């Protein structure tokens, strides 16, 4: 009789779970709340003595299911590198440790001051390993206050910091600059470490510095940050009441994109205005990326990408790497993992799975979703998508094979443009406003 009762309960559980799952999605309950809600509703309909037994046995069944899903995801991320497009750990190291790597141990920062109390501290080696991260773009960021003053110096200091970090923890990290190097490093069990520069103001309006960045290992540059440059408009100029400066890219901005194509450096158009997105897609011969953005149709923040641009991105062969910042996911309210899933699903339904990746922006934001609190939580995304019916092949694309494909195409375009000479133009003086010239000399 006990066996028959349990079988009956399992049938009831299967039916009610399907109904409650749909309801839970509507009310945006996190995973743990969904399961608890289902079990509670079923147990309430049973006699007290059977309800307790049912809840215990059903909880064990659910735990087995979750463990099975995590095992599938773990194996998947063992064979395909999980490539995250944007992590600001170098910036946090600059702020909390003045870039002195000898003052802390990156192995485990969860109980170390001041790291454990800083809302932007999401990364250490233990958590990277738990999160199955296979490759990481570490970001050399310098804020907009440095523009037209010492932004090139600050950017170079951050690139140096990334190299020193990789060297100091060489048992864990290894520099990678190509798709093949990512796969090779991943095959050794290390985390492939790549470099991106966030904010074109870091160039100091110099194509020479762009070439130097590439020689130092930089493989993408975000064209703007929270400020426009003298050659590109940023996303904040799309806010009501703001006026565009260039209505996208200037002529010199187009040259920067062309030189990035020639070098084999990916063009990152997170943070830029919609007009700049459009201009880049008109000019670039290589796939472009959004290293950490969301879908505007899901959250109408100017940092997110409108549907018509997403369609053009697919035609370009590029990728949008979905961000984990509450402000861009849910437009300011508290967010949970379902908000990330909503952005991913919208993009997939609109342009297909071949153009999606993950760019958490960990260590660069102070509010992240429930169930994605730090870099250890990436597997949760894959478990949720597995439950929604995603195939393992599609999950592999999201994890890393999409980005590997794009990097290979960018490298191929570099070869196709090998006949080109370096672009040697200087930014036209008329493009610089008087306030831009305050810290410039007349040296020619």
XYZ file of C-alpha atoms in Angstrom:
444
model
C 0.000 0.000 0.000
C 2.802 2.390 0.869
C 4.337 1.847 -2.583
C 0.987 2.434 -4.286
C 0.463 5.614 -2.267
C 3.907 6.896 -3.249
C 3.270 6.158 -6.941
C 0.006 8.040 -6.670
C 1.746 10.980 -5.088
C 4.356 11.021 -7.854
C 1.587 11.190 -10.475
C -0.067 14.030 -8.596
C 3.289 15.776 -8.269
C 3.975 15.525 -12.002
C 0.576 17.028 -12.856
C 0.603 19.808 -10.295
C 4.269 20.655 -10.947
C 3.448 21.355 -14.596
C 0.600 23.662 -13.601
C 2.512 25.413 -10.847
C 5.605 25.787 -13.037
C 3.625 27.913 -15.488
C 2.143 29.912 -12.612
C 5.550 30.370 -11.005
C 6.953 31.806 -14.207
C 4.155 34.372 -14.243
C 4.920 35.520 -10.736
C 8.680 35.296 -11.205
C 9.460 33.060 -8.270
C 13.120 32.013 -7.943
C 13.888 28.314 -8.256
C 13.734 27.457 -4.556
C 10.429 29.253 -4.091
C 8.904 27.446 -7.082
C 9.741 24.044 -5.642
C 8.551 24.947 -2.161
C 5.305 26.373 -3.485
C 4.587 23.168 -5.439
C 5.274 20.850 -2.510
C 3.315 22.950 -0.048
C 0.191 23.052 -2.219
C 0.236 19.265 -2.701
C 0.930 18.463 0.937
C -1.924 20.729 2.046
C -4.367 18.447 0.214
C -3.199 15.312 2.091
C -3.877 14.031 5.614
C -1.315 15.252 8.150
C 0.457 11.905 8.549
C 0.732 11.426 4.771
C 1.595 15.057 4.058
C 4.807 14.896 6.085
C 5.887 11.654 4.398
C 4.999 13.023 0.961
C 6.905 16.267 1.461
C 10.051 14.447 2.568
C 9.946 11.906 -0.273
C 9.039 14.483 -2.928
C 11.813 16.806 -1.735
C 14.291 13.964 -2.151
C 12.952 13.314 -5.667
C 13.314 17.000 -6.555
C 16.855 17.062 -5.142
C 17.793 14.094 -7.329
C 16.375 15.928 -10.363
C 18.335 19.109 -9.582
C 21.513 17.104 -9.050
C 20.995 15.322 -12.375
C 20.585 18.652 -14.160
C 23.670 20.098 -12.494
C 25.615 16.987 -13.517
C 24.566 17.480 -17.147
C 25.593 21.145 -17.016
C 28.887 20.337 -15.308
C 29.825 17.835 -18.011
C 28.816 20.306 -20.708
C 31.051 23.025 -19.241
C 33.881 20.513 -18.946
C 33.910 20.017 -22.711
C 33.106 23.579 -23.867
C 34.700 26.705 -22.376
C 32.267 29.056 -20.680
C 33.464 32.401 -22.044
C 32.320 35.473 -20.118
C 32.606 38.717 -22.041
C 33.127 41.254 -19.281
C 34.596 41.218 -15.762
C 35.828 44.366 -13.983
C 38.016 42.666 -11.373
C 41.053 44.799 -12.389
C 39.065 47.959 -11.607
C 38.083 46.681 -8.150
C 41.701 45.698 -7.464
C 42.709 49.265 -8.329
C 40.081 50.703 -5.971
C 40.484 48.336 -3.016
C 44.183 47.457 -3.213
C 45.712 50.304 -5.247
C 46.724 47.662 -7.826
C 49.150 46.042 -5.358
C 48.740 42.311 -5.880
C 51.005 41.486 -2.941
C 48.420 42.820 -0.475
C 45.830 40.063 -0.982
C 45.382 36.480 -2.163
C 42.913 36.055 -5.009
C 42.378 32.383 -4.223
C 39.483 33.021 -1.828
C 38.199 36.485 -0.884
C 34.824 35.511 0.580
C 35.863 36.193 4.190
C 38.610 38.755 3.549
C 38.221 42.469 4.276
C 37.471 44.763 2.504
C 36.482 42.383 -0.298
C 33.748 40.584 1.627
C 31.862 43.809 2.367
C 32.182 45.472 -1.035
C 29.028 45.035 -3.167
C 31.116 44.987 -6.358
C 33.401 42.126 -5.264
C 32.111 38.996 -7.000
C 35.240 37.188 -8.147
C 38.017 34.990 -6.824
C 39.629 31.764 -8.004
C 37.542 29.439 -5.834
C 34.325 30.951 -7.172
C 35.563 31.011 -10.775
C 36.257 27.287 -10.514
C 32.892 26.567 -8.922
C 31.220 28.580 -11.677
C 33.003 26.485 -14.348
C 34.418 29.592 -16.047
C 36.662 28.485 -18.904
C 37.652 31.851 -20.362
C 37.305 35.400 -19.110
C 37.675 38.795 -20.743
C 39.312 40.914 -18.029
C 38.544 44.583 -18.574
C 40.981 47.479 -18.564
C 38.636 50.284 -17.557
C 39.316 53.907 -16.755
C 36.505 56.270 -15.853
C 35.412 59.240 -17.901
C 37.006 61.795 -15.572
C 40.318 60.809 -17.156
C 39.240 61.703 -20.709
C 41.480 64.322 -22.340
C 43.789 64.133 -19.305
C 45.493 60.839 -18.415
C 43.177 58.146 -19.776
C 45.897 56.481 -21.923
C 48.183 56.175 -18.886
C 45.390 54.780 -16.698
C 44.373 52.271 -19.377
C 47.963 51.086 -19.780
C 48.241 50.672 -16.004
C 45.145 48.469 -16.059
C 46.487 46.369 -18.929
C 49.721 45.963 -16.973
C 47.706 44.904 -13.921
C 45.925 42.205 -15.921
C 49.237 40.832 -17.183
C 50.670 40.824 -13.659
C 47.558 39.073 -12.346
C 47.860 36.351 -14.982
C 51.579 35.909 -14.246
C 51.143 35.794 -10.466
C 48.423 33.135 -10.649
C 49.896 31.226 -13.569
C 48.681 27.914 -12.155
C 45.139 29.157 -12.787
C 45.302 31.741 -15.589
C 46.982 31.895 -18.974
C 46.844 34.694 -21.531
C 44.901 33.925 -24.703
C 44.604 36.157 -27.766
C 42.943 33.881 -30.351
C 40.105 31.369 -30.472
C 42.589 28.531 -30.802
C 44.528 29.738 -27.771
C 41.304 29.759 -25.735
C 40.713 26.127 -26.646
C 44.343 25.201 -25.991
C 44.403 26.861 -22.558
C 41.018 25.370 -21.667
C 42.407 21.962 -22.579
C 45.118 22.346 -19.937
C 42.562 23.026 -17.199
C 43.505 26.688 -16.830
C 41.221 29.687 -17.313
C 41.975 31.407 -20.611
C 42.433 35.099 -19.853
C 41.749 37.759 -22.455
C 41.870 41.554 -22.340
C 39.267 44.116 -23.333
C 39.526 47.899 -23.038
C 36.320 49.576 -21.871
C 35.859 53.060 -23.259
C 37.368 54.536 -26.407
C 38.405 57.609 -24.419
C 41.344 55.405 -23.332
C 42.860 55.964 -26.776
C 43.415 59.667 -26.294
C 42.123 59.942 -29.905
C 45.199 58.099 -31.177
C 45.213 55.257 -33.696
C 48.829 54.641 -32.694
C 47.685 53.772 -29.184
C 45.037 51.432 -30.623
C 47.828 49.499 -32.334
C 49.854 49.442 -29.112
C 46.840 48.069 -27.236
C 46.576 45.251 -29.755
C 50.266 44.402 -29.381
C 49.718 44.221 -25.602
C 47.028 41.584 -26.061
C 43.826 43.646 -26.172
C 41.244 41.840 -28.295
C 38.233 44.090 -27.973
C 37.573 47.742 -27.263
C 34.257 49.226 -26.151
C 33.930 52.372 -28.251
C 32.461 54.548 -25.492
C 31.560 54.371 -21.826
C 29.390 56.795 -19.840
C 30.758 59.706 -21.855
C 30.883 60.408 -25.576
C 34.244 60.725 -27.266
C 35.168 63.326 -29.890
C 34.363 60.639 -32.478
C 31.414 58.576 -31.112
C 28.148 59.158 -29.251
C 27.371 57.078 -26.172
C 24.102 55.580 -24.924
C 23.340 58.371 -22.452
C 22.783 60.719 -25.380
C 19.688 58.616 -26.191
C 18.028 59.734 -22.954
C 15.152 62.242 -23.206
C 16.401 65.808 -23.360
C 19.883 64.874 -24.588
C 21.189 65.923 -27.996
C 23.535 63.832 -30.160
C 26.966 65.249 -30.868
C 27.968 63.287 -33.967
C 24.693 61.461 -34.641
C 26.691 58.245 -34.379
C 30.297 57.978 -35.540
C 32.382 60.823 -36.913
C 34.641 60.245 -39.898
C 37.524 59.586 -37.508
C 35.320 57.139 -35.605
C 34.789 55.202 -38.820
C 38.570 55.039 -39.245
C 38.899 53.562 -35.750
C 36.442 50.784 -36.633
C 38.285 50.128 -39.898
C 41.635 49.944 -38.110
C 40.193 47.559 -35.520
C 39.025 45.328 -38.387
C 42.502 45.451 -39.914
C 44.169 44.591 -36.610
C 41.766 41.780 -35.731
C 40.386 43.560 -32.660
C 36.675 43.071 -31.951
C 34.493 46.183 -31.943
C 32.376 46.279 -28.767
C 29.273 48.449 -29.021
C 27.913 48.130 -25.519
C 27.536 51.646 -24.050
C 27.134 53.378 -27.443
C 24.084 55.214 -28.772
C 21.689 53.553 -31.193
C 22.981 55.781 -34.001
C 26.536 54.670 -33.213
C 25.419 51.021 -33.237
C 23.925 51.582 -36.690
C 27.038 53.324 -38.012
C 29.347 50.598 -36.711
C 27.204 47.934 -38.365
C 27.409 49.931 -41.604
C 31.199 50.216 -41.452
C 32.513 47.015 -39.878
C 33.578 44.189 -42.158
C 33.896 41.828 -39.186
C 31.337 40.607 -36.646
C 30.835 43.021 -33.760
C 29.956 42.304 -30.143
C 27.915 43.689 -27.295
C 30.118 42.528 -24.412
C 27.551 43.241 -21.666
C 24.078 44.391 -22.701
C 20.438 43.331 -22.648
C 17.325 43.518 -24.812
C 15.580 46.906 -24.932
C 12.205 45.241 -25.543
C 12.515 43.509 -22.168
C 13.854 46.540 -20.262
C 13.740 49.905 -22.021
C 17.050 51.204 -20.710
C 19.293 53.035 -23.171
C 22.118 50.619 -22.360
C 20.102 47.830 -23.956
C 19.742 46.948 -27.621
C 16.587 47.584 -29.699
C 15.125 44.747 -31.744
C 15.928 46.332 -35.100
C 19.604 46.536 -34.113
C 19.549 42.937 -32.874
C 18.305 41.864 -36.309
C 21.166 43.757 -37.925
C 23.567 42.144 -35.458
C 22.451 38.720 -36.661
C 23.036 39.751 -40.283
C 26.492 40.961 -39.250
C 27.246 37.596 -37.621
C 27.899 39.189 -34.226
C 26.897 38.420 -30.654
C 25.169 40.030 -27.681
C 26.506 38.843 -24.331
C 23.729 39.214 -21.779
C 24.524 41.339 -18.723
C 23.588 40.531 -15.088
C 23.021 44.071 -13.770
C 19.603 44.672 -12.189
C 19.300 48.154 -13.691
C 19.537 46.781 -17.240
C 17.630 43.549 -16.563
C 14.551 44.832 -14.761
C 14.853 48.623 -15.120
C 15.754 49.262 -11.498
C 13.625 46.858 -9.509
C 15.059 43.811 -7.789
C 15.963 41.087 -10.259
C 16.380 37.339 -10.160
C 17.675 34.709 -12.532
C 14.340 34.658 -14.380
C 15.011 38.211 -15.572
C 18.248 37.063 -17.192
C 16.413 34.125 -18.754
C 13.776 36.511 -20.110
C 16.432 38.540 -21.957
C 18.122 35.401 -23.292
C 14.831 33.901 -24.473
C 13.735 37.143 -26.152
C 16.992 37.391 -28.095
C 16.916 33.715 -29.027
C 13.337 33.952 -30.282
C 14.136 37.104 -32.252
C 17.466 36.296 -33.926
C 18.386 32.729 -33.004
C 20.709 31.028 -30.577
C 23.845 31.649 -32.683
C 24.094 35.261 -31.528
C 23.887 35.011 -27.726
C 26.565 34.787 -25.036
C 27.085 35.813 -21.415
C 28.751 39.023 -20.230
C 27.934 39.266 -16.557
C 29.706 42.551 -15.735
C 30.690 41.059 -12.385
C 32.853 43.396 -10.279
C 31.511 46.282 -12.330
C 28.038 46.527 -10.783
C 26.663 46.674 -7.246
C 23.298 44.939 -7.704
C 23.052 41.497 -9.265
C 20.138 39.062 -9.569
C 19.108 36.509 -6.965
C 20.671 33.121 -7.851
C 23.451 34.940 -9.770
C 25.206 36.615 -6.860
C 28.774 35.992 -8.057
C 30.859 34.105 -10.616
C 30.182 30.769 -8.926
C 26.542 30.835 -10.062
C 26.847 30.560 -13.870
C 25.654 26.908 -13.901
C 22.269 28.070 -12.588
C 21.560 29.733 -15.941
C 22.215 26.528 -17.841
C 20.065 24.471 -15.470
C 17.138 26.860 -15.964
C 17.515 26.794 -19.754
C 17.809 23.007 -19.723
C 14.441 22.916 -17.965
C 12.996 25.140 -20.683
C 13.962 22.557 -23.282
C 17.248 23.943 -24.573
C 19.378 21.283 -26.242
C 22.926 20.677 -25.092
C 24.152 21.938 -28.472
C 22.351 25.248 -27.952
C 23.695 25.512 -24.404
C 27.211 24.974 -25.768
C 26.669 27.868 -28.169
C 25.582 30.145 -25.338
C 28.528 29.050 -23.211
C 31.304 29.622 -25.687
C 31.120 28.186 -29.185
C 29.341 31.300 -30.488
C 32.176 33.526 -29.271
C 34.808 31.145 -30.621
C 33.135 31.294 -34.037
C 33.061 35.092 -33.970
C 36.690 35.371 -32.923
C 37.704 33.073 -35.755
C 35.785 35.203 -38.233
C 37.408 38.396 -36.872
C 40.797 36.718 -37.292
C 39.830 35.703 -40.840
C 38.843 39.284 -41.713
C 42.252 40.383 -40.439
C 43.861 38.036 -42.948
C 41.581 39.276 -45.718
C 42.630 42.866 -44.946
C 46.344 42.099 -44.732
C 46.892 44.134 -47.908
C 45.897 47.315 -46.024
C 48.477 49.662 -44.595
C 47.974 51.027 -41.071
C 45.695 54.053 -41.008
C 47.981 56.954 -40.128
C 45.467 59.785 -39.866
C 45.288 62.040 -36.825
C 41.988 63.229 -35.459
C 41.061 66.511 -37.202
C 41.675 69.497 -34.951
C 38.182 70.751 -35.682
C 36.784 67.602 -34.017
C 38.253 68.715 -30.695
C 36.432 71.281 -28.611
C 38.403 73.897 -26.649
C 37.939 71.940 -23.406
C 39.423 68.862 -25.115
C 42.661 70.729 -25.800
C 43.417 71.996 -22.296
C 45.936 69.233 -21.580
C 47.321 68.954 -25.122
C 50.540 70.521 -26.357
C 51.264 71.986 -29.772
C 53.946 69.353 -30.373
C 53.577 67.914 -33.870
